CSV table of C-alpha atoms in Angstrom, one decimal:
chain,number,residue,atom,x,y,z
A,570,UNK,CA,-14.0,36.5,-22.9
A,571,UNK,CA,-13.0,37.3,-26.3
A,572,UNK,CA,-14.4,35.1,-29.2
A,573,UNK,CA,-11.3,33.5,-30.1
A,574,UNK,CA,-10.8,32.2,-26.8
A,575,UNK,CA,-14.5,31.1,-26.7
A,576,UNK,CA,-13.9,29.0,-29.8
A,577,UNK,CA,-10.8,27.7,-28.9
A,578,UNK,CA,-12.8,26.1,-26.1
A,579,UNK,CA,-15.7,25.4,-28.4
A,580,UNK,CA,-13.7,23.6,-30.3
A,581,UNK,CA,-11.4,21.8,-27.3
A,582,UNK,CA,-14.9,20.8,-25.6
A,583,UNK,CA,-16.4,19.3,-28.8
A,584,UNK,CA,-13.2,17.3,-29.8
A,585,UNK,CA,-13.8,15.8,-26.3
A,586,UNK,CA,-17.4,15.1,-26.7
A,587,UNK,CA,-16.7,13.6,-29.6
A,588,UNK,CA,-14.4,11.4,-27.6
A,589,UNK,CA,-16.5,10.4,-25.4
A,590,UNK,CA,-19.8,9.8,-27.3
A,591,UNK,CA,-19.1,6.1,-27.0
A,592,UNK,CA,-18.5,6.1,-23.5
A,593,UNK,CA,-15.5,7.0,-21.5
A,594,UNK,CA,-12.3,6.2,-23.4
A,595,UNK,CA,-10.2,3.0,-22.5
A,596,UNK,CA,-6.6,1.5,-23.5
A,597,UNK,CA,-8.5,-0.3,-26.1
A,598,UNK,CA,-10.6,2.4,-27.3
A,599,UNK,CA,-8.6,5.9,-26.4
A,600,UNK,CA,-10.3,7.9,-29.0
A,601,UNK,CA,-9.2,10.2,-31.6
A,602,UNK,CA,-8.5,12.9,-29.8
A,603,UNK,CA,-7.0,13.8,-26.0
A,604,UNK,CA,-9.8,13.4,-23.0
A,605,UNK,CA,-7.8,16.4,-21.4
A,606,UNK,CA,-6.3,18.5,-24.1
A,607,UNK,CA,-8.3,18.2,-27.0
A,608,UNK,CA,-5.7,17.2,-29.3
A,609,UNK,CA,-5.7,14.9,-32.2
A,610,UNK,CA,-3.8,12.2,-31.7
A,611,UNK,CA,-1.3,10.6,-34.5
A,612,UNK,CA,-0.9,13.6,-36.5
A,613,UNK,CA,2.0,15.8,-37.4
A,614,UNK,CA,2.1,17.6,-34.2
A,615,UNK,CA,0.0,14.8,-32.1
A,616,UNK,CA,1.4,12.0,-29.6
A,617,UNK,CA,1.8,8.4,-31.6
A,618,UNK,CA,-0.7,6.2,-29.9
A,619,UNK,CA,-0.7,3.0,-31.4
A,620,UNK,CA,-3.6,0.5,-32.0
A,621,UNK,CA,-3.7,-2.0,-28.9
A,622,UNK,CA,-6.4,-4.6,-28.2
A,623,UNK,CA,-4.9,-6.1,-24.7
A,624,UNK,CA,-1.4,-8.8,-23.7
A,625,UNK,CA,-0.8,-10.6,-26.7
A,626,UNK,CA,-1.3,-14.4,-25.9
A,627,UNK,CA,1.9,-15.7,-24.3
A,628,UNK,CA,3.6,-19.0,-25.6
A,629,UNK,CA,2.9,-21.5,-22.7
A,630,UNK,CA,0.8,-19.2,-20.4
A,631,UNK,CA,-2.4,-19.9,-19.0
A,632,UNK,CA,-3.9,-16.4,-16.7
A,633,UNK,CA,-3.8,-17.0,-12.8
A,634,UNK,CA,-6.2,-14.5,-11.3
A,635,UNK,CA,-4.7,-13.1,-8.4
A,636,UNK,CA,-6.7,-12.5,-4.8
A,637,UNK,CA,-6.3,-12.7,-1.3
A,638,UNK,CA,-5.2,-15.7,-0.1
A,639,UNK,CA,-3.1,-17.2,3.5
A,640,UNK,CA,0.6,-18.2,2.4
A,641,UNK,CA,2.2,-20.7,4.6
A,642,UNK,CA,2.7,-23.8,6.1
A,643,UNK,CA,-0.7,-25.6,7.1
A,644,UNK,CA,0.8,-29.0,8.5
A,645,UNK,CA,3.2,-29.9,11.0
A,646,UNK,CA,6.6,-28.1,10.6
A,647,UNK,CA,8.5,-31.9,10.8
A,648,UNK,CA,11.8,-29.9,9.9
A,649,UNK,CA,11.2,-27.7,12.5
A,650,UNK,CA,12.2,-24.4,9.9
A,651,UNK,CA,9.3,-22.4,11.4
A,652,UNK,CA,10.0,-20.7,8.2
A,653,UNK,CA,6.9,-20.2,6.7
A,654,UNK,CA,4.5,-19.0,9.3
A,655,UNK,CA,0.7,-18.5,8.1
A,656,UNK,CA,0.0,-14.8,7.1
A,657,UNK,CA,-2.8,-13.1,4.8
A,658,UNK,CA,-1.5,-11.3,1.3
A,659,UNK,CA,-3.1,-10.1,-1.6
A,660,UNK,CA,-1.5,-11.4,-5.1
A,661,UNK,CA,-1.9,-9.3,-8.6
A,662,UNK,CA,-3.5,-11.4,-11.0
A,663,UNK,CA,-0.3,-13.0,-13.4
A,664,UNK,CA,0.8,-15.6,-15.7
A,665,UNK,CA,2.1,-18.9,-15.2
A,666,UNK,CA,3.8,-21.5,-17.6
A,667,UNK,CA,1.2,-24.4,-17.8
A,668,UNK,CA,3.8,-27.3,-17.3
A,669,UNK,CA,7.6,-27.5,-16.1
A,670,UNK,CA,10.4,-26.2,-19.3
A,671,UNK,CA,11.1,-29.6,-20.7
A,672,UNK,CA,14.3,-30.6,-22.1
A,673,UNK,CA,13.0,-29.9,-25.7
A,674,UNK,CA,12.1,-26.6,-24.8
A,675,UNK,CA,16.0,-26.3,-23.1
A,676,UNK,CA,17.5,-28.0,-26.7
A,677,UNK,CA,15.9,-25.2,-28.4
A,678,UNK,CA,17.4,-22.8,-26.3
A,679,UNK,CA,21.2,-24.3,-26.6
A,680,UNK,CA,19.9,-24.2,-30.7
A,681,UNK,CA,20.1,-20.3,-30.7
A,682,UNK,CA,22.1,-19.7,-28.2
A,683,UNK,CA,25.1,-21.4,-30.2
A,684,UNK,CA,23.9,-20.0,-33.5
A,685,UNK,CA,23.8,-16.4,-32.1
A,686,UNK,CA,26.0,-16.4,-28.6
A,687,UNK,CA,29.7,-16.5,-27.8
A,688,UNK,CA,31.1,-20.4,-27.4
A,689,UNK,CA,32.0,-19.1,-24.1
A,690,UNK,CA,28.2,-18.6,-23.0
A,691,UNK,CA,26.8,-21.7,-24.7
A,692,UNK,CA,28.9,-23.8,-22.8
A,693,UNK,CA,27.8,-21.6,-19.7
A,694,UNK,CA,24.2,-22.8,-21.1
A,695,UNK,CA,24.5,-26.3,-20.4
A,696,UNK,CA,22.6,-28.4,-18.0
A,697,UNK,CA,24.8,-30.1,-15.5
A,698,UNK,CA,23.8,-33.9,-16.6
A,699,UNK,CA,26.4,-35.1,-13.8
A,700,UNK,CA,23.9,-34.2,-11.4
A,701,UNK,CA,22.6,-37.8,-12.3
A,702,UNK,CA,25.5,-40.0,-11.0
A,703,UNK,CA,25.5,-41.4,-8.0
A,704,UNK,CA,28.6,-43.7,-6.6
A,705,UNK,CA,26.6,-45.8,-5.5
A,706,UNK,CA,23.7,-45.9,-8.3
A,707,UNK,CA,23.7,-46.7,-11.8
A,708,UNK,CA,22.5,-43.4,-12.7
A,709,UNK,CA,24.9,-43.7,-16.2
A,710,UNK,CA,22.3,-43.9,-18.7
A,711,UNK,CA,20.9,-40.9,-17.3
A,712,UNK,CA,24.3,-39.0,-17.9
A,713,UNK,CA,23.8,-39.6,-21.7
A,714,UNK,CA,20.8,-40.0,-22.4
A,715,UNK,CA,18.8,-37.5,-20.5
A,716,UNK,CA,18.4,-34.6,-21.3
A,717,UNK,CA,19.4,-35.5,-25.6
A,718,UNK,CA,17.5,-38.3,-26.3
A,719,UNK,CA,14.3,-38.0,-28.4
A,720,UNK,CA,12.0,-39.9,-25.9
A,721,UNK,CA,12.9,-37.5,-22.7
A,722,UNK,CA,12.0,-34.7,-25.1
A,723,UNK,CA,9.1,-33.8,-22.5
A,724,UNK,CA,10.0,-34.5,-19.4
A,725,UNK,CA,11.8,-31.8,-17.1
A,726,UNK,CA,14.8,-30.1,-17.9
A,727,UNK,CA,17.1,-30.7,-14.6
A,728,UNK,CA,20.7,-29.3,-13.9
A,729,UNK,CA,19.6,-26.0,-14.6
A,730,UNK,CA,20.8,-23.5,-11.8
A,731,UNK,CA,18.9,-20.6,-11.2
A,732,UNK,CA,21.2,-18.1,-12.9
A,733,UNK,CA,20.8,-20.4,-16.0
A,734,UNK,CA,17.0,-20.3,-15.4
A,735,UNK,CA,16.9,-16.5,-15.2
A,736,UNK,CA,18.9,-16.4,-18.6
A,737,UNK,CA,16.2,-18.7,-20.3
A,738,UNK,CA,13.7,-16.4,-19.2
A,739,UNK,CA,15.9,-13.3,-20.9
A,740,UNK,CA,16.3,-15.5,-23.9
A,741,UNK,CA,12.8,-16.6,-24.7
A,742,UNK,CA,11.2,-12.9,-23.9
A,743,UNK,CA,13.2,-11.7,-26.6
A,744,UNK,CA,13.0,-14.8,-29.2
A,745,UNK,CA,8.7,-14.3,-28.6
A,746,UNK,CA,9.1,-10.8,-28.9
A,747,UNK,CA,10.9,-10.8,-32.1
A,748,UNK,CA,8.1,-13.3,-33.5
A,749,UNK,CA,5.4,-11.0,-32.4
A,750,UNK,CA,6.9,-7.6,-33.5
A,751,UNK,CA,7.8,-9.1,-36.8
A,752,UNK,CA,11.8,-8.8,-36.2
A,753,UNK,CA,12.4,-12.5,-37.1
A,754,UNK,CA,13.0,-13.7,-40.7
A,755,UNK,CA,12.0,-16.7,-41.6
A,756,UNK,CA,14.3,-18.9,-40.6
A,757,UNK,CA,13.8,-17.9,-36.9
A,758,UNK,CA,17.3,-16.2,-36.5
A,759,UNK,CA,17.3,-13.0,-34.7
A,760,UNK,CA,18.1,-9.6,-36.7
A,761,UNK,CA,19.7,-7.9,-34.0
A,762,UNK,CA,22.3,-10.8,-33.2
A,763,UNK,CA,22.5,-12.7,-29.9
A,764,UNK,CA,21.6,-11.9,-26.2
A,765,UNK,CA,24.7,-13.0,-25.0
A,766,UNK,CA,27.5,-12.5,-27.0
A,767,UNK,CA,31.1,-11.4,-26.3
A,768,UNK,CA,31.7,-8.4,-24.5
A,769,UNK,CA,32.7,-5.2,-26.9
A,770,UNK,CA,35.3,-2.2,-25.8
A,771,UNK,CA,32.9,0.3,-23.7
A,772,UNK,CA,30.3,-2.0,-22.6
A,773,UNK,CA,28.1,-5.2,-22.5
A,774,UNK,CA,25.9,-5.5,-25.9
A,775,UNK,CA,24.1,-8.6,-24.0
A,776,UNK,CA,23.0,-6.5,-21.3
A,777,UNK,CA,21.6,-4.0,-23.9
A,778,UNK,CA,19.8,-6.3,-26.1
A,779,UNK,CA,18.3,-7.6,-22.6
A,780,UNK,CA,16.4,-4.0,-22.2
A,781,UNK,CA,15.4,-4.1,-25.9
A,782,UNK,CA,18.3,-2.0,-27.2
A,783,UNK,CA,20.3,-2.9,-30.3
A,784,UNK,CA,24.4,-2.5,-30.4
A,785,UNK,CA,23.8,1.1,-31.0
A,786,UNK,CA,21.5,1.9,-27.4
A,787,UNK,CA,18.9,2.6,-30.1
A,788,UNK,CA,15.3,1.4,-29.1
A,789,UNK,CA,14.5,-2.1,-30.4
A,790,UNK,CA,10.6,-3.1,-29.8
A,791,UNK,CA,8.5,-0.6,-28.0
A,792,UNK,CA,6.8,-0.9,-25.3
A,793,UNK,CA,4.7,1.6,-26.3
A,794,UNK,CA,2.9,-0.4,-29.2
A,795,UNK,CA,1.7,-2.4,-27.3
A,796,UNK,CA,2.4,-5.8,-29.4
A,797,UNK,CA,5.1,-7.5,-28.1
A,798,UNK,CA,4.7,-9.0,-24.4
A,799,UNK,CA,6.2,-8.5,-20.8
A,800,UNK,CA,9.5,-10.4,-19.6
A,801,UNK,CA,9.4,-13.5,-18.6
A,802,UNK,CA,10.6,-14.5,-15.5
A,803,UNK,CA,10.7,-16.7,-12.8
A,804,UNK,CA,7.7,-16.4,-10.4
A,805,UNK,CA,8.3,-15.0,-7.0
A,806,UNK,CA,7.5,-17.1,-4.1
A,807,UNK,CA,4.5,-16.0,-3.2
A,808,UNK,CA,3.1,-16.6,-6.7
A,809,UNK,CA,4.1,-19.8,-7.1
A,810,UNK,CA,2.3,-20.6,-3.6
A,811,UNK,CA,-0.6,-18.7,-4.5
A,812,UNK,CA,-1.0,-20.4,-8.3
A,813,UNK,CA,0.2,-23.8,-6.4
A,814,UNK,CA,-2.9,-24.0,-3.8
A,815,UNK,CA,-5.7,-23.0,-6.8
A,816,UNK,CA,-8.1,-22.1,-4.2
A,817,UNK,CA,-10.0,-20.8,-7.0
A,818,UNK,CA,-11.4,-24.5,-7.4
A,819,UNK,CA,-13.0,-24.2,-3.8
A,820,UNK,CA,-14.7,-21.3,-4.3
A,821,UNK,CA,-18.6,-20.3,-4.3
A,822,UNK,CA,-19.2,-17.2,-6.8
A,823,UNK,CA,-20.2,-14.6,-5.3
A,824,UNK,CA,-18.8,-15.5,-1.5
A,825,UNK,CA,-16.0,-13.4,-0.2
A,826,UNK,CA,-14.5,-15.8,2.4
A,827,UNK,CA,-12.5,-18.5,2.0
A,828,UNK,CA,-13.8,-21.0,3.5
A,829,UNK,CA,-11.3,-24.0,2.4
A,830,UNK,CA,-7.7,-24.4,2.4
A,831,UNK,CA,-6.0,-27.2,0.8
A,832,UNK,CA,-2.9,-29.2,2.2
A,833,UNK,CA,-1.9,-30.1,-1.5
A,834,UNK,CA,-3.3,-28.8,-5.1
A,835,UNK,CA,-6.2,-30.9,-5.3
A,836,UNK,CA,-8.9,-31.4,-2.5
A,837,UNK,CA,-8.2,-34.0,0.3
A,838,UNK,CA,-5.5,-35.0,3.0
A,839,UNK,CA,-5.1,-37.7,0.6
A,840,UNK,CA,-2.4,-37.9,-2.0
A,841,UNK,CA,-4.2,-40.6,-4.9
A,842,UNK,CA,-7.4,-39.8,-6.6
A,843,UNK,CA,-10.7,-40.6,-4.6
A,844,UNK,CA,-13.0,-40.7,-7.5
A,845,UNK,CA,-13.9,-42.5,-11.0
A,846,UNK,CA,-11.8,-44.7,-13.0
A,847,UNK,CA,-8.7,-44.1,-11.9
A,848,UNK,CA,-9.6,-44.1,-8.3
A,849,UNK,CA,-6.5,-44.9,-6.1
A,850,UNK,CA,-4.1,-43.3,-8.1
A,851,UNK,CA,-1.4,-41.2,-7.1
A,852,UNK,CA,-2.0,-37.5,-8.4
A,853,UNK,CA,1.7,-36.6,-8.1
A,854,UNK,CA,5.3,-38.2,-8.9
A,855,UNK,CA,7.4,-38.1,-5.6
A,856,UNK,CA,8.9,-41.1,-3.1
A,857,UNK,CA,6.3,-43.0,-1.4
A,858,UNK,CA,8.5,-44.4,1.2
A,859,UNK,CA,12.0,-45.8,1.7
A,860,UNK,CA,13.0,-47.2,-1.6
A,861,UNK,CA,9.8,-47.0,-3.2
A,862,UNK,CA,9.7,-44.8,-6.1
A,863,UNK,CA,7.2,-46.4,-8.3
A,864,UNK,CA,5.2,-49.4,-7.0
A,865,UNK,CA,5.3,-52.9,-8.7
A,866,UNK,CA,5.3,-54.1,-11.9
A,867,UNK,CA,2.3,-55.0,-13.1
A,868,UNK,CA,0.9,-52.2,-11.2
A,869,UNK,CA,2.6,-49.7,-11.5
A,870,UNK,CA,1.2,-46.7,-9.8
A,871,UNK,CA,2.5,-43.5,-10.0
A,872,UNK,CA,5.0,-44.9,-13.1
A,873,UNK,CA,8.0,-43.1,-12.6
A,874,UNK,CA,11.0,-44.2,-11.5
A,875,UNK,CA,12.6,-40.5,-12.1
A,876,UNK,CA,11.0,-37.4,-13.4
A,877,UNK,CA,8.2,-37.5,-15.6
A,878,UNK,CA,6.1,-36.5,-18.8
A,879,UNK,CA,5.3,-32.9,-17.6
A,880,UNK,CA,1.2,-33.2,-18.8
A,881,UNK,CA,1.2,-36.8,-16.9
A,882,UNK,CA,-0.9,-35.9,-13.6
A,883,UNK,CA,-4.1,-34.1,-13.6
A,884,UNK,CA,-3.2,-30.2,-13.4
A,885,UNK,CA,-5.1,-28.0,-10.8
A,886,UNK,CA,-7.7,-25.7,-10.9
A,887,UNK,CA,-5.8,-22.8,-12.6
A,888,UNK,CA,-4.9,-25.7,-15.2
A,889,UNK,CA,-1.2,-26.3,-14.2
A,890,UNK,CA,0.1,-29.2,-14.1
A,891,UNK,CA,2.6,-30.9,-11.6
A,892,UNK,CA,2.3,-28.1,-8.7
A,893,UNK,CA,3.5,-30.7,-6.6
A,894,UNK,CA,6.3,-33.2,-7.6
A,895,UNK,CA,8.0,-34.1,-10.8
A,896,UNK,CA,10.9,-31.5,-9.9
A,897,UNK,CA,11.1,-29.0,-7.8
A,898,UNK,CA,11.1,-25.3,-9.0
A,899,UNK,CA,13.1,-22.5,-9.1
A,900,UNK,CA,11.4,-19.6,-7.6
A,901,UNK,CA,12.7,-15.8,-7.9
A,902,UNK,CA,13.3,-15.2,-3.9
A,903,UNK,CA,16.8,-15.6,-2.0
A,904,UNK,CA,15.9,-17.0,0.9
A,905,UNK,CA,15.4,-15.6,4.5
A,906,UNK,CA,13.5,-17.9,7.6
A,907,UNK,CA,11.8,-14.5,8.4
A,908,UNK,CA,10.5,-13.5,5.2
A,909,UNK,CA,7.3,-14.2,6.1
A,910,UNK,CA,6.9,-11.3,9.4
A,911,UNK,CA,9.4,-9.1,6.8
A,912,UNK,CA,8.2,-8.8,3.6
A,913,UNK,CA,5.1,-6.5,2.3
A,914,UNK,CA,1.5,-8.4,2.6
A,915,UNK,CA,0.7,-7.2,-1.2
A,916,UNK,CA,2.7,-8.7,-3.8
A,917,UNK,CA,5.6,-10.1,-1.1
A,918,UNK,CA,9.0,-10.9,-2.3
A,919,UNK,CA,12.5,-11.0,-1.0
A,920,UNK,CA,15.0,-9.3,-3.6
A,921,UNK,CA,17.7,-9.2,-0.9
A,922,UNK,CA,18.7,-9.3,2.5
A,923,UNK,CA,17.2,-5.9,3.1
A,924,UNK,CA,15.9,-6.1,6.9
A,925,UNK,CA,18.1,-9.4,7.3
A,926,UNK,CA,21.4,-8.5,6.2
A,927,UNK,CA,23.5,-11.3,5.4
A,928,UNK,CA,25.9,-10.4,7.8
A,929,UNK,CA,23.7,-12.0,10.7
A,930,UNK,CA,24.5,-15.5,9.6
A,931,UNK,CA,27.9,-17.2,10.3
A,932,UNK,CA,28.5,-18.3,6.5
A,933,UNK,CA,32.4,-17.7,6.8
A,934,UNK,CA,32.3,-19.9,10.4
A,935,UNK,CA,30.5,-22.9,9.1
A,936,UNK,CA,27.1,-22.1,11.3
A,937,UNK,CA,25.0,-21.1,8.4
A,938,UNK,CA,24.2,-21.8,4.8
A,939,UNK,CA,22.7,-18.5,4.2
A,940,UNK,CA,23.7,-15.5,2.3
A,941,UNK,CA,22.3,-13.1,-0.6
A,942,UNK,CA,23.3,-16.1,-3.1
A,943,UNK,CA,20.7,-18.4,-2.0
A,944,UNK,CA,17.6,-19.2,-3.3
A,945,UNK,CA,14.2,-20.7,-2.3
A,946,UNK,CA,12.7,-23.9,-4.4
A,947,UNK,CA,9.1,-24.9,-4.2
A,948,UNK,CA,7.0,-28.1,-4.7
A,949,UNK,CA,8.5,-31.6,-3.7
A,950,UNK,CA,10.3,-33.9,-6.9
A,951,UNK,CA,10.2,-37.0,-7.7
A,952,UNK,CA,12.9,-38.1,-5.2
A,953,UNK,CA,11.3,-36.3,-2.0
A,954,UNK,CA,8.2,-37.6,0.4
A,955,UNK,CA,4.7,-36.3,0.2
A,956,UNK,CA,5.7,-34.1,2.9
A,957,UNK,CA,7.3,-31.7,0.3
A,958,UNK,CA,4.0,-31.9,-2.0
A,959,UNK,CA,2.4,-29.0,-0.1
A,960,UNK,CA,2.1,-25.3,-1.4
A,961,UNK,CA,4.0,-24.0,2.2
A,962,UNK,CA,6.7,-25.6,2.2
A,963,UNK,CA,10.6,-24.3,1.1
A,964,UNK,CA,13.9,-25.1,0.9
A,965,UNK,CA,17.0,-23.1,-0.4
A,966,UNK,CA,19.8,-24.0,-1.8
A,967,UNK,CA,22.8,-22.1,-4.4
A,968,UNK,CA,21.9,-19.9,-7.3
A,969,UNK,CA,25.2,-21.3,-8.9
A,970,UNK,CA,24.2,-25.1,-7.9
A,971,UNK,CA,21.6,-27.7,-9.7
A,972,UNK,CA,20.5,-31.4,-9.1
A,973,UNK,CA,18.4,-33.7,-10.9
A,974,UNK,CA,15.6,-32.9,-8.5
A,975,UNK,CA,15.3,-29.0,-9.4
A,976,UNK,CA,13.6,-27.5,-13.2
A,977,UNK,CA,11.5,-24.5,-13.3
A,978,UNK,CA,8.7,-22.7,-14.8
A,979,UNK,CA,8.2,-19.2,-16.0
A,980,UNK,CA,5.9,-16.7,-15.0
A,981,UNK,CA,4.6,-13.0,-16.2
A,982,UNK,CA,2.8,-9.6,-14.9
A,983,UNK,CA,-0.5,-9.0,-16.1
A,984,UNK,CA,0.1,-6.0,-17.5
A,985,UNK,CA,-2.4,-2.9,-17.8
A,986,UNK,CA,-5.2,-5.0,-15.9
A,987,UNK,CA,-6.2,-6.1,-12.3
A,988,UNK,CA,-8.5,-9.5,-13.9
């Protein structure tokens, strides 16, 4: 070997000593110089690799560390669905929105969206407050006042279809990631113009600015700095379950098994509070029986009539509140009866009718409500029996469609890390 050679690997071997004197490297702590080449990095000739120190918190978010767990149905299947069989998966550890999006939350949204979005998409924006009237109700306050009035301001938003869900979750990944990458002057308004505006000759800038792209297809925020945060989204099913039954509460450290399942989000087969002060009282807001939404006056005991404050009901172990009740919630999946013997046992979720085409259900003939448009919901409402409280059980219904039964939360990956 001739000496040049022999110092050019001198030199490569003690730029990676030098790397490693502090232990191996890590995303936090990469070094100064390549592990495998030797180089310097962020110089001239070096790769860029910016200062990181993990996910910036997330507005909202509380972590949800992921596991093993058995999805499904654990009572009685009284609809007879047979939808939701018990099966073992593995979730990644993720985040979850700690309460419901409230109609102050939604407000905001309709703020910026008319500010910095076509008329034709804020009026695409708005919550379907019709979904309150009833012919034979009177529901009409409800029409008005809902989802405007400054004392609903937390309370869920409802008329939201999915596909307006989904675009709240585009929206507020961008509006936190212009805060956190410094894009947003100071009266909040966005730089790079709106998400959604009006289509241009040669293409869809709303689409772009979705992927973090300006008008020009030029890069927006990096992912590679490392300071801005993942999409949010809505959870998939399987998620939602998982972060629903907080089976985490139930567990001994250091023992593998799981030894408990729970029929709701809290221990028990009961559905009030067995213990302390406010022993007896309901730890969810859904129908107790045939025209009882709310008990009597004076006593009052789960206090809503309709949909409630979204922080009103203990939250479960994982520190979410309303798992069970309030509204019901949006999840990411369209809906199959045999998703769970199709989909994988890590991470599960059903983007379309891949394995269970929609061509197998009768839609056209009237024998089936099922197609790729439909999507499941999750976690009883205020208007269903406690039946509907449990983690297992779904329904479907329209992406297009809402009620005043359905809101949503979001959810988001853990990126770069398995805890």
């Amino acid at each position: 070997m001739n000496f040049s050679k022999y110092l050019q690997y001198a030199v490569v071997g003690a730029f990676a000593l030098a790397s490693c004197k502090h232990g191996p490297p890590t995303a936090t702590k990469p070094g100064k110089y390549s592990s495998t080449t030797g180089m310097e990095y962020n110089t001239e000739e070096g790769m860029k690799v910016a200062d990181y120190k993990g996910i910036p918190e997330g507005p909202g978010l509380v972590f949800i560390e992921g596991g093993r767990t058995v999805l499904g149905s654990s009572e009685e299947d009284v609809a007879m669905t047979h939808d939701n069989i018990e099966r073992t998966v593995t979730i990644a550890s993720f985040y979850m929105d700690e309460a419901e999006v409230a109609n102050i939350h939604w407000l905001e949204y309709l703020h910026f969206v008319r500010k910095d979005s076509s008329e034709e998409f804020y009026q695409s924006a708005l919550p379907d407050t019709t979904v309150w009237a009833r012919e034979l109700s009177f529901n009409d306050p409800y029409v008005d006042y809902y989802l405007r009035y400054p004392g609903f301001r937390y309370f869920p938003v409802v008329g939201v279809s999915w596909l307006q869900a989904n675009d709240y979750c585009t929206w507020r990944t961008s509006k936190v990631n212009e805060t956190l990458a410094g894009n947003a002057d100071e009266s909040g308004s966005s730089s790079g113009g709106g998400l959604f505006k009006k289509k241009k000759k040669g293409g869809d800038a709303g689409g772009e600015a979705a992927e973090g792209t300006d008008d020009s297809g030029k890069p927006k925020i990096s992912i590679e700095n490392g300071n801005t945060l993942p999409n949010y989204r809505l959870p998939t099913e399987a998620e939602w379950e998982y972060a629903a039954q907080a089976l985490i509460g139930t567990q001994e450290t250091g023992n593998e098994n799981q030894e408990n399942k729970r029929i709701y989000p809290w221990d028990g087969r009961q559905v009030r509070n067995p213990y302390g002060a406010k022993m007896g009282q309901f730890l969810a807001n859904f129908k107790r029986g045939r025209g009882d939404y709310a008990g009597i006056a004076g006593s009052l005991n789960d206090g809503a009539m309709i949909t409630e404050y979204i922080y009103n009901y203990p939250p479960n172990d994982y520190g979410l509140y309303n798992m069970a009740g309030n509204v019901n919630e949006w999840v990411q999946d369209i809906y199959r009866p045999l998703s769970f013997e199709d989909v994988e046992d890590l991470n599960p979720f059903r983007r379309n009718g891949f394995l269970d085409p929609a061509e197998k259900y009768d839609k056209k003939g009237y024998q089936s409500l099922i197609d790729d448009h439909v999507r499941v919901y999750k976690g009883g409402s205020w208007r269903d029996v406690a039946y509907w409280l449990s983690p297992g059980t779904r329904r479907f219904m329209a992406e297009d469609s809402a009620t005043a039964t359905i809101g949503f939360r979001c959810a988001m990956i853990n990126a770069g890390s398995n805890k």
